[in-house]
Amino acid sequence: MKILNGLIISAMTLGLTSQVLAQAEVEIEWDKPEKYRDVRPSNESRKRFRESTFEQINEYMNELALTLPNNQKLLMKVSDLDLAGQVWPASFVGLGNGGSDVRIVKNIDIPRIDFSYQLLDESGEVVQQAAVKLKDMSFLDRSSHFFKSESLRFEKNMLQHWFKQEFGAYIDQKIANKELVTSN
């Protein structure tokens, strides 16, 4: 019985692994992050905040990539990041003389990200590429309820909007081609 259970678990793991491997993936290179405009923490170390921010964006871009055709890879090289808002000492905004800072988000402190990307097909050929300077001047107006309690919600919303615009037609075409092939 133990052997049978082990074989079943191994088979399930292998099946899930091959399914995950077939999905599109994203690789992000963060180029000279110490020179980015604004990746400042409000109350933790700069390095830890920067790493956490990059990890959250990596994870989110991988979620978006799930809609890309299988075995594709999105390579991104980020050259600048400016988070929505500005970090101020708590005492400057009337929150006492505590040692922590706060991020104040106003409509003039828009989120921005500059990057280049390449979308590679399953054979490694470049399908699409561009240099992108993203900014969302209406980020407060377009704030989604989905992101309401999410950290980096303005940046994620901006990236989601860009992703849909940039790859929507390509994804639709691939789906239509796949349906055409399977119906014949």
Short mmCIF file of N, CA and C in Angstrom, two decimals, residues 3-170:
data_model
loop_
_atom_site.label_atom_id
_atom_site.label_comp_id
_atom_site.label_asym_id
_atom_site.label_seq_id
_atom_site.Cartn_x
_atom_site.Cartn_y
_atom_site.Cartn_z
N ILE A 3 3.82 1.57 -1.18
CA ILE A 3 4.44 1.70 -2.50
C ILE A 3 3.44 2.29 -3.48
N LEU A 4 2.20 1.83 -3.44
CA LEU A 4 1.16 2.34 -4.32
C LEU A 4 0.93 3.82 -4.08
N ASN A 5 0.82 4.23 -2.81
CA ASN A 5 0.66 5.64 -2.48
C ASN A 5 1.84 6.46 -2.99
N GLY A 6 3.05 5.93 -2.82
CA GLY A 6 4.25 6.63 -3.30
C GLY A 6 4.23 6.80 -4.81
N LEU A 7 3.80 5.77 -5.53
CA LEU A 7 3.72 5.85 -6.99
C LEU A 7 2.66 6.87 -7.42
N ILE A 8 1.53 6.88 -6.74
CA ILE A 8 0.46 7.83 -7.07
C ILE A 8 0.93 9.26 -6.84
N ILE A 9 1.57 9.49 -5.70
CA ILE A 9 2.07 10.84 -5.40
C ILE A 9 3.14 11.24 -6.40
N SER A 10 4.04 10.33 -6.75
CA SER A 10 5.09 10.62 -7.73
C SER A 10 4.49 10.96 -9.09
N ALA A 11 3.48 10.21 -9.51
CA ALA A 11 2.84 10.45 -10.79
C ALA A 11 2.14 11.81 -10.80
N MET A 12 1.46 12.13 -9.70
CA MET A 12 0.78 13.42 -9.60
C MET A 12 1.80 14.56 -9.64
N THR A 13 2.88 14.41 -8.92
CA THR A 13 3.92 15.44 -8.89
C THR A 13 4.52 15.61 -10.27
N LEU A 14 4.81 14.52 -10.96
CA LEU A 14 5.38 14.58 -12.30
C LEU A 14 4.40 15.27 -13.25
N GLY A 15 3.13 14.94 -13.15
CA GLY A 15 2.12 15.57 -13.99
C GLY A 15 2.02 17.07 -13.74
N LEU A 16 2.01 17.45 -12.47
CA LEU A 16 1.95 18.88 -12.14
C LEU A 16 3.21 19.59 -12.58
N THR A 17 4.36 18.95 -12.42
CA THR A 17 5.62 19.57 -12.81
C THR A 17 5.66 19.81 -14.31
N SER A 18 5.24 18.83 -15.10
CA SER A 18 5.28 19.02 -16.55
C SER A 18 4.26 20.07 -16.98
N GLN A 19 3.14 20.17 -16.25
CA GLN A 19 2.16 21.21 -16.55
C GLN A 19 2.74 22.59 -16.26
N VAL A 20 3.42 22.74 -15.15
CA VAL A 20 4.02 24.02 -14.80
C VAL A 20 5.12 24.38 -15.79
N LEU A 21 5.92 23.38 -16.19
CA LEU A 21 7.00 23.64 -17.14
C LEU A 21 6.47 24.09 -18.49
N ALA A 22 5.27 23.67 -18.86
CA ALA A 22 4.69 24.02 -20.15
C ALA A 22 4.18 25.46 -20.18
N GLN A 23 3.96 26.04 -19.02
CA GLN A 23 3.43 27.40 -18.96
C GLN A 23 4.49 28.42 -19.33
N ALA A 24 4.02 29.60 -19.74
CA ALA A 24 4.94 30.69 -20.03
C ALA A 24 5.58 31.16 -18.73
N GLU A 25 6.75 31.76 -18.84
CA GLU A 25 7.41 32.27 -17.65
C GLU A 25 8.00 33.65 -17.92
N VAL A 26 8.31 34.34 -16.84
CA VAL A 26 8.88 35.68 -16.93
C VAL A 26 10.20 35.70 -16.18
N GLU A 27 11.20 36.29 -16.80
CA GLU A 27 12.47 36.54 -16.13
C GLU A 27 12.70 38.04 -16.15
N ILE A 28 12.91 38.62 -14.97
CA ILE A 28 13.13 40.06 -14.88
C ILE A 28 14.53 40.32 -14.35
N GLU A 29 15.26 41.14 -15.09
CA GLU A 29 16.58 41.59 -14.64
C GLU A 29 16.40 43.02 -14.13
N TRP A 30 16.80 43.24 -12.90
CA TRP A 30 16.70 44.56 -12.29
C TRP A 30 18.07 45.23 -12.44
N ASP A 31 18.21 46.11 -13.43
CA ASP A 31 19.48 46.72 -13.79
C ASP A 31 19.77 47.96 -12.94
N LYS A 32 20.82 47.92 -12.17
CA LYS A 32 21.27 49.02 -11.31
C LYS A 32 20.14 49.58 -10.44
N PRO A 33 19.54 48.75 -9.61
CA PRO A 33 18.38 49.19 -8.82
C PRO A 33 18.70 50.31 -7.83
N GLU A 34 19.94 50.43 -7.43
CA GLU A 34 20.30 51.51 -6.50
C GLU A 34 20.15 52.89 -7.14
N LYS A 35 20.01 52.95 -8.46
CA LYS A 35 19.85 54.24 -9.16
C LYS A 35 18.40 54.53 -9.54
N TYR A 36 17.48 53.66 -9.17
CA TYR A 36 16.07 53.88 -9.51
C TYR A 36 15.56 55.13 -8.80
N ARG A 37 14.58 55.79 -9.42
CA ARG A 37 14.04 57.03 -8.88
C ARG A 37 13.46 56.89 -7.48
N ASP A 38 12.61 55.88 -7.29
CA ASP A 38 11.96 55.76 -5.97
C ASP A 38 11.54 54.34 -5.68
N VAL A 39 12.35 53.66 -4.91
CA VAL A 39 11.99 52.37 -4.33
C VAL A 39 12.37 52.49 -2.86
N ARG A 40 11.84 53.54 -2.22
CA ARG A 40 12.17 53.83 -0.82
C ARG A 40 11.13 53.23 0.10
N PRO A 41 11.59 52.62 1.17
CA PRO A 41 10.65 52.05 2.15
C PRO A 41 10.10 53.11 3.08
N SER A 42 8.97 52.81 3.67
CA SER A 42 8.45 53.73 4.68
C SER A 42 8.94 53.33 6.07
N ASN A 43 9.18 52.04 6.29
CA ASN A 43 9.60 51.66 7.65
C ASN A 43 10.37 50.34 7.71
N GLU A 44 11.22 50.06 6.75
CA GLU A 44 12.09 48.90 6.82
C GLU A 44 13.38 49.23 6.06
N SER A 45 14.32 48.33 6.06
CA SER A 45 15.59 48.62 5.39
C SER A 45 15.39 48.75 3.89
N ARG A 46 16.18 49.59 3.26
CA ARG A 46 16.07 49.81 1.81
C ARG A 46 16.25 48.51 1.03
N LYS A 47 17.28 47.76 1.41
CA LYS A 47 17.59 46.53 0.69
C LYS A 47 16.43 45.54 0.79
N ARG A 48 15.93 45.32 1.97
CA ARG A 48 14.83 44.37 2.18
C ARG A 48 13.57 44.84 1.44
N PHE A 49 13.28 46.13 1.49
CA PHE A 49 12.11 46.67 0.80
C PHE A 49 12.26 46.50 -0.71
N ARG A 50 13.43 46.82 -1.23
CA ARG A 50 13.68 46.70 -2.67
C ARG A 50 13.51 45.24 -3.10
N GLU A 51 14.10 44.30 -2.34
CA GLU A 51 13.98 42.88 -2.67
C GLU A 51 12.53 42.41 -2.63
N SER A 52 11.79 42.84 -1.62
CA SER A 52 10.39 42.48 -1.49
C SER A 52 9.57 43.06 -2.66
N THR A 53 9.85 44.30 -3.01
CA THR A 53 9.16 44.95 -4.13
C THR A 53 9.42 44.19 -5.42
N PHE A 54 10.68 43.87 -5.69
CA PHE A 54 11.03 43.15 -6.91
C PHE A 54 10.38 41.76 -6.93
N GLU A 55 10.37 41.10 -5.80
CA GLU A 55 9.78 39.76 -5.71
C GLU A 55 8.27 39.84 -6.00
N GLN A 56 7.59 40.84 -5.46
CA GLN A 56 6.15 40.97 -5.70
C GLN A 56 5.85 41.25 -7.17
N ILE A 57 6.68 42.08 -7.79
CA ILE A 57 6.48 42.38 -9.21
C ILE A 57 6.79 41.13 -10.05
N ASN A 58 7.85 40.42 -9.70
CA ASN A 58 8.16 39.16 -10.41
C ASN A 58 6.98 38.20 -10.35
N GLU A 59 6.45 37.99 -9.15
CA GLU A 59 5.32 37.07 -8.98
C GLU A 59 4.11 37.53 -9.77
N TYR A 60 3.84 38.82 -9.75
CA TYR A 60 2.67 39.33 -10.45
C TYR A 60 2.84 39.18 -11.97
N MET A 61 4.02 39.47 -12.48
CA MET A 61 4.25 39.32 -13.92
C MET A 61 4.13 37.85 -14.33
N ASN A 62 4.55 36.94 -13.47
CA ASN A 62 4.38 35.52 -13.76
C ASN A 62 2.90 35.12 -13.77
N GLU A 63 2.10 35.74 -12.91
CA GLU A 63 0.65 35.51 -12.94
C GLU A 63 0.07 35.97 -14.27
N LEU A 64 0.48 37.16 -14.70
CA LEU A 64 -0.01 37.68 -15.98
C LEU A 64 0.42 36.77 -17.14
N ALA A 65 1.63 36.24 -17.05
CA ALA A 65 2.17 35.40 -18.12
C ALA A 65 1.42 34.09 -18.29
N LEU A 66 0.60 33.71 -17.31
CA LEU A 66 -0.18 32.49 -17.44
C LEU A 66 -1.13 32.54 -18.64
N THR A 67 -1.45 33.74 -19.10
CA THR A 67 -2.34 33.88 -20.25
C THR A 67 -1.59 33.77 -21.58
N LEU A 68 -0.26 33.82 -21.54
CA LEU A 68 0.53 33.65 -22.76
C LEU A 68 0.48 32.18 -23.19
N PRO A 69 0.70 31.93 -24.48
CA PRO A 69 0.75 30.53 -24.93
C PRO A 69 1.85 29.77 -24.20
N ASN A 70 1.64 28.45 -24.05
CA ASN A 70 2.59 27.59 -23.34
C ASN A 70 4.00 27.68 -23.92
N ASN A 71 4.97 27.46 -23.04
CA ASN A 71 6.38 27.40 -23.39
C ASN A 71 6.96 28.72 -23.89
N GLN A 72 6.28 29.82 -23.68
CA GLN A 72 6.83 31.10 -24.09
C GLN A 72 7.54 31.72 -22.90
N LYS A 73 8.44 32.65 -23.19
CA LYS A 73 9.20 33.28 -22.12
C LYS A 73 9.22 34.78 -22.37
N LEU A 74 8.93 35.53 -21.32
CA LEU A 74 9.00 36.99 -21.37
C LEU A 74 10.24 37.42 -20.60
N LEU A 75 11.19 38.02 -21.30
CA LEU A 75 12.40 38.53 -20.67
C LEU A 75 12.27 40.04 -20.54
N MET A 76 12.45 40.54 -19.32
CA MET A 76 12.35 41.98 -19.08
C MET A 76 13.64 42.47 -18.42
N LYS A 77 14.08 43.66 -18.83
CA LYS A 77 15.23 44.29 -18.20
C LYS A 77 14.77 45.68 -17.73
N VAL A 78 14.60 45.81 -16.42
CA VAL A 78 14.08 47.04 -15.84
C VAL A 78 15.24 48.00 -15.59
N SER A 79 15.09 49.23 -16.10
CA SER A 79 16.15 50.23 -15.93
C SER A 79 15.77 51.34 -14.95
N ASP A 80 14.47 51.45 -14.62
CA ASP A 80 14.06 52.45 -13.63
C ASP A 80 12.69 52.08 -13.07
N LEU A 81 12.48 52.43 -11.81
CA LEU A 81 11.21 52.21 -11.15
C LEU A 81 10.95 53.38 -10.22
N ASP A 82 9.75 53.90 -10.28
CA ASP A 82 9.33 55.00 -9.42
C ASP A 82 7.95 54.62 -8.88
N LEU A 83 7.88 54.27 -7.62
CA LEU A 83 6.61 53.87 -7.02
C LEU A 83 5.69 55.07 -6.84
N ALA A 84 4.41 54.80 -6.82
CA ALA A 84 3.42 55.86 -6.60
C ALA A 84 3.66 56.49 -5.23
N GLY A 85 3.53 57.82 -5.16
CA GLY A 85 3.67 58.52 -3.89
C GLY A 85 5.10 58.90 -3.58
N GLN A 86 5.28 59.45 -2.38
CA GLN A 86 6.59 59.84 -1.87
C GLN A 86 6.67 59.45 -0.40
N VAL A 87 7.90 59.14 0.02
CA VAL A 87 8.12 58.80 1.42
C VAL A 87 8.55 60.06 2.17
N TRP A 88 7.85 60.30 3.28
CA TRP A 88 8.12 61.46 4.12
C TRP A 88 8.32 61.02 5.57
N PRO A 89 9.12 61.75 6.32
CA PRO A 89 9.20 61.48 7.76
C PRO A 89 7.82 61.70 8.39
N ALA A 90 7.45 60.87 9.34
CA ALA A 90 6.14 60.96 9.98
C ALA A 90 5.91 62.34 10.57
N SER A 91 6.97 62.95 11.10
CA SER A 91 6.83 64.27 11.72
C SER A 91 6.46 65.35 10.70
N PHE A 92 6.82 65.17 9.43
CA PHE A 92 6.52 66.16 8.39
C PHE A 92 5.04 66.17 8.01
N VAL A 93 4.36 65.06 8.26
CA VAL A 93 2.96 64.96 7.87
C VAL A 93 2.02 64.94 9.08
N GLY A 94 2.53 65.34 10.22
CA GLY A 94 1.71 65.48 11.41
C GLY A 94 1.41 64.19 12.15
N LEU A 95 2.26 63.20 12.01
CA LEU A 95 2.04 61.92 12.69
C LEU A 95 2.98 61.72 13.87
N GLY A 96 3.43 62.80 14.45
CA GLY A 96 4.28 62.70 15.64
C GLY A 96 5.76 62.63 15.31
N ASN A 97 6.55 62.40 16.35
CA ASN A 97 7.99 62.38 16.19
C ASN A 97 8.56 60.97 16.15
N GLY A 98 7.75 60.00 15.77
CA GLY A 98 8.23 58.62 15.68
C GLY A 98 9.32 58.47 14.65
N GLY A 99 10.05 57.40 14.73
CA GLY A 99 11.17 57.18 13.83
C GLY A 99 10.78 56.66 12.47
N SER A 100 9.53 56.27 12.28
CA SER A 100 9.15 55.69 10.99
C SER A 100 8.72 56.75 10.00
N ASP A 101 8.86 56.39 8.74
CA ASP A 101 8.42 57.26 7.65
C ASP A 101 7.09 56.74 7.12
N VAL A 102 6.43 57.53 6.30
CA VAL A 102 5.17 57.12 5.69
C VAL A 102 5.20 57.45 4.20
N ARG A 103 4.54 56.61 3.41
CA ARG A 103 4.41 56.88 1.98
C ARG A 103 3.08 57.58 1.77
N ILE A 104 3.14 58.79 1.28
CA ILE A 104 1.95 59.59 0.99
C ILE A 104 1.71 59.53 -0.52
N VAL A 105 0.52 59.11 -0.91
CA VAL A 105 0.19 58.97 -2.32
C VAL A 105 -0.73 60.11 -2.73
N LYS A 106 -0.24 60.93 -3.66
CA LYS A 106 -1.02 62.03 -4.25
C LYS A 106 -1.01 61.83 -5.75
N ASN A 107 -1.96 62.47 -6.43
CA ASN A 107 -2.08 62.27 -7.87
C ASN A 107 -0.90 62.80 -8.68
N ILE A 108 -0.05 63.62 -8.09
CA ILE A 108 1.11 64.13 -8.84
C ILE A 108 2.33 63.20 -8.77
N ASP A 109 2.32 62.25 -7.87
CA ASP A 109 3.44 61.32 -7.70
C ASP A 109 3.09 59.99 -8.35
N ILE A 110 3.11 59.98 -9.68
CA ILE A 110 2.63 58.84 -10.46
C ILE A 110 3.62 57.68 -10.47
N PRO A 111 3.11 56.45 -10.62
CA PRO A 111 4.02 55.30 -10.75
C PRO A 111 4.61 55.27 -12.16
N ARG A 112 5.87 54.86 -12.25
CA ARG A 112 6.56 54.74 -13.53
C ARG A 112 7.47 53.53 -13.49
N ILE A 113 7.67 52.95 -14.66
CA ILE A 113 8.66 51.88 -14.80
C ILE A 113 9.16 51.90 -16.24
N ASP A 114 10.48 51.88 -16.37
CA ASP A 114 11.12 51.83 -17.68
C ASP A 114 11.77 50.47 -17.83
N PHE A 115 11.53 49.82 -18.97
CA PHE A 115 12.12 48.50 -19.20
C PHE A 115 12.12 48.18 -20.69
N SER A 116 12.91 47.21 -21.04
CA SER A 116 12.84 46.64 -22.38
C SER A 116 12.40 45.19 -22.19
N TYR A 117 11.79 44.62 -23.22
CA TYR A 117 11.36 43.24 -23.11
C TYR A 117 11.52 42.51 -24.43
N GLN A 118 11.58 41.20 -24.32
CA GLN A 118 11.53 40.30 -25.47
C GLN A 118 10.58 39.18 -25.10
N LEU A 119 9.67 38.87 -26.00
CA LEU A 119 8.80 37.71 -25.85
C LEU A 119 9.34 36.64 -26.78
N LEU A 120 9.73 35.50 -26.20
CA LEU A 120 10.32 34.40 -26.97
C LEU A 120 9.31 33.27 -27.11
N ASP A 121 9.29 32.66 -28.29
CA ASP A 121 8.41 31.50 -28.47
C ASP A 121 9.10 30.25 -27.94
N GLU A 122 8.45 29.10 -28.12
CA GLU A 122 8.97 27.86 -27.54
C GLU A 122 10.33 27.46 -28.10
N SER A 123 10.70 27.96 -29.29
CA SER A 123 12.01 27.62 -29.87
C SER A 123 13.06 28.67 -29.53
N GLY A 124 12.69 29.72 -28.78
CA GLY A 124 13.65 30.74 -28.38
C GLY A 124 13.73 31.91 -29.36
N GLU A 125 12.88 31.91 -30.39
CA GLU A 125 12.85 33.00 -31.36
C GLU A 125 12.09 34.19 -30.78
N VAL A 126 12.55 35.39 -31.09
CA VAL A 126 11.89 36.61 -30.61
C VAL A 126 10.60 36.82 -31.41
N VAL A 127 9.49 36.86 -30.69
CA VAL A 127 8.18 37.07 -31.29
C VAL A 127 7.82 38.55 -31.26
N GLN A 128 8.21 39.21 -30.19
CA GLN A 128 7.86 40.62 -29.99
C GLN A 128 8.90 41.21 -29.05
N GLN A 129 9.26 42.49 -29.29
CA GLN A 129 10.20 43.16 -28.39
C GLN A 129 9.97 44.66 -28.47
N ALA A 130 10.35 45.37 -27.42
CA ALA A 130 10.20 46.82 -27.39
C ALA A 130 10.90 47.39 -26.17
N ALA A 131 11.16 48.68 -26.24
CA ALA A 131 11.59 49.45 -25.08
C ALA A 131 10.35 50.20 -24.60
N VAL A 132 10.09 50.15 -23.30
CA VAL A 132 8.84 50.69 -22.75
C VAL A 132 9.14 51.69 -21.65
N LYS A 133 8.47 52.84 -21.69
CA LYS A 133 8.51 53.82 -20.61
C LYS A 133 7.06 53.97 -20.15
N LEU A 134 6.72 53.19 -19.15
CA LEU A 134 5.35 53.17 -18.65
C LEU A 134 5.15 54.21 -17.56
N LYS A 135 4.05 54.90 -17.61
CA LYS A 135 3.64 55.77 -16.51
C LYS A 135 2.13 55.82 -16.53
N ASP A 136 1.55 55.97 -15.37
CA ASP A 136 0.10 55.99 -15.27
C ASP A 136 -0.33 57.28 -14.59
N MET A 137 -0.66 58.27 -15.41
CA MET A 137 -1.02 59.58 -14.89
C MET A 137 -2.42 59.59 -14.26
N SER A 138 -3.22 58.58 -14.55
CA SER A 138 -4.57 58.49 -13.97
C SER A 138 -4.67 57.35 -12.97
N PHE A 139 -3.56 57.02 -12.32
CA PHE A 139 -3.52 55.84 -11.46
C PHE A 139 -4.54 55.86 -10.33
N LEU A 140 -4.85 57.03 -9.79
CA LEU A 140 -5.84 57.09 -8.71
C LEU A 140 -7.26 56.91 -9.24
N ASP A 141 -7.51 57.36 -10.47
CA ASP A 141 -8.84 57.22 -11.07
C ASP A 141 -9.11 55.80 -11.51
N ARG A 142 -8.07 55.10 -11.91
CA ARG A 142 -8.25 53.77 -12.48
C ARG A 142 -7.99 52.67 -11.44
N SER A 143 -7.82 53.03 -10.22
CA SER A 143 -7.54 52.05 -9.17
C SER A 143 -8.65 51.03 -9.10
N SER A 144 -8.29 49.77 -9.20
CA SER A 144 -9.24 48.66 -9.24
C SER A 144 -9.59 48.19 -7.83
N HIS A 145 -10.82 47.75 -7.64
CA HIS A 145 -11.23 47.18 -6.35
C HIS A 145 -10.45 45.90 -6.04
N PHE A 146 -10.06 45.19 -7.10
CA PHE A 146 -9.28 43.97 -6.93
C PHE A 146 -7.98 44.25 -6.18
N PHE A 147 -7.41 45.41 -6.44
CA PHE A 147 -6.11 45.75 -5.85
C PHE A 147 -6.23 46.58 -4.57
N LYS A 148 -7.44 46.86 -4.10
CA LYS A 148 -7.65 47.82 -3.01
C LYS A 148 -6.74 47.60 -1.81
N SER A 149 -6.57 46.38 -1.34
CA SER A 149 -5.76 46.13 -0.15
C SER A 149 -4.40 45.54 -0.51
N GLU A 150 -4.06 45.53 -1.76
CA GLU A 150 -2.83 44.92 -2.26
C GLU A 150 -1.67 45.92 -2.18
N SER A 151 -0.51 45.45 -1.73
CA SER A 151 0.65 46.33 -1.79
C SER A 151 1.07 46.45 -3.25
N LEU A 152 1.62 47.57 -3.61
CA LEU A 152 2.01 47.89 -4.99
C LEU A 152 0.82 47.87 -5.94
N ARG A 153 -0.37 48.19 -5.43
CA ARG A 153 -1.57 48.09 -6.25
C ARG A 153 -1.55 49.01 -7.46
N PHE A 154 -0.98 50.19 -7.32
CA PHE A 154 -0.95 51.12 -8.45
C PHE A 154 0.01 50.61 -9.53
N GLU A 155 1.14 50.08 -9.11
CA GLU A 155 2.12 49.56 -10.05
C GLU A 155 1.60 48.29 -10.74
N LYS A 156 0.95 47.42 -9.99
CA LYS A 156 0.39 46.19 -10.56
C LYS A 156 -0.73 46.51 -11.54
N ASN A 157 -1.56 47.46 -11.20
CA ASN A 157 -2.65 47.86 -12.09
C ASN A 157 -2.07 48.42 -13.40
N MET A 158 -1.02 49.23 -13.30
CA MET A 158 -0.37 49.80 -14.47
C MET A 158 0.23 48.68 -15.34
N LEU A 159 0.89 47.72 -14.72
CA LEU A 159 1.49 46.61 -15.46
C LEU A 159 0.41 45.72 -16.11
N GLN A 160 -0.68 45.50 -15.39
CA GLN A 160 -1.78 44.70 -15.94
C GLN A 160 -2.36 45.38 -17.18
N HIS A 161 -2.58 46.67 -17.10
CA HIS A 161 -3.13 47.43 -18.23
C HIS A 161 -2.18 47.35 -19.43
N TRP A 162 -0.89 47.55 -19.19
CA TRP A 162 0.11 47.46 -20.26
C TRP A 162 0.12 46.05 -20.86
N PHE A 163 0.14 45.03 -20.01
CA PHE A 163 0.22 43.65 -20.48
C PHE A 163 -0.94 43.32 -21.41
N LYS A 164 -2.15 43.70 -21.01
CA LYS A 164 -3.33 43.43 -21.83
C LYS A 164 -3.25 44.15 -23.17
N GLN A 165 -2.81 45.40 -23.14
CA GLN A 165 -2.68 46.16 -24.39
C GLN A 165 -1.58 45.59 -25.27
N GLU A 166 -0.46 45.25 -24.67
CA GLU A 166 0.71 44.81 -25.43
C GLU A 166 0.53 43.40 -26.01
N PHE A 167 -0.04 42.49 -25.26
CA PHE A 167 -0.09 41.09 -25.68
C PHE A 167 -1.50 40.57 -25.95
N GLY A 168 -2.52 41.37 -25.72
CA GLY A 168 -3.90 40.91 -25.90
C GLY A 168 -4.18 40.38 -27.29
N ALA A 169 -3.82 41.13 -28.32
CA ALA A 169 -4.07 40.70 -29.71
C ALA A 169 -3.26 39.45 -30.03
N TYR A 170 -2.02 39.40 -29.56
CA TYR A 170 -1.17 38.24 -29.80
C TYR A 170 -1.75 36.99 -29.14
#
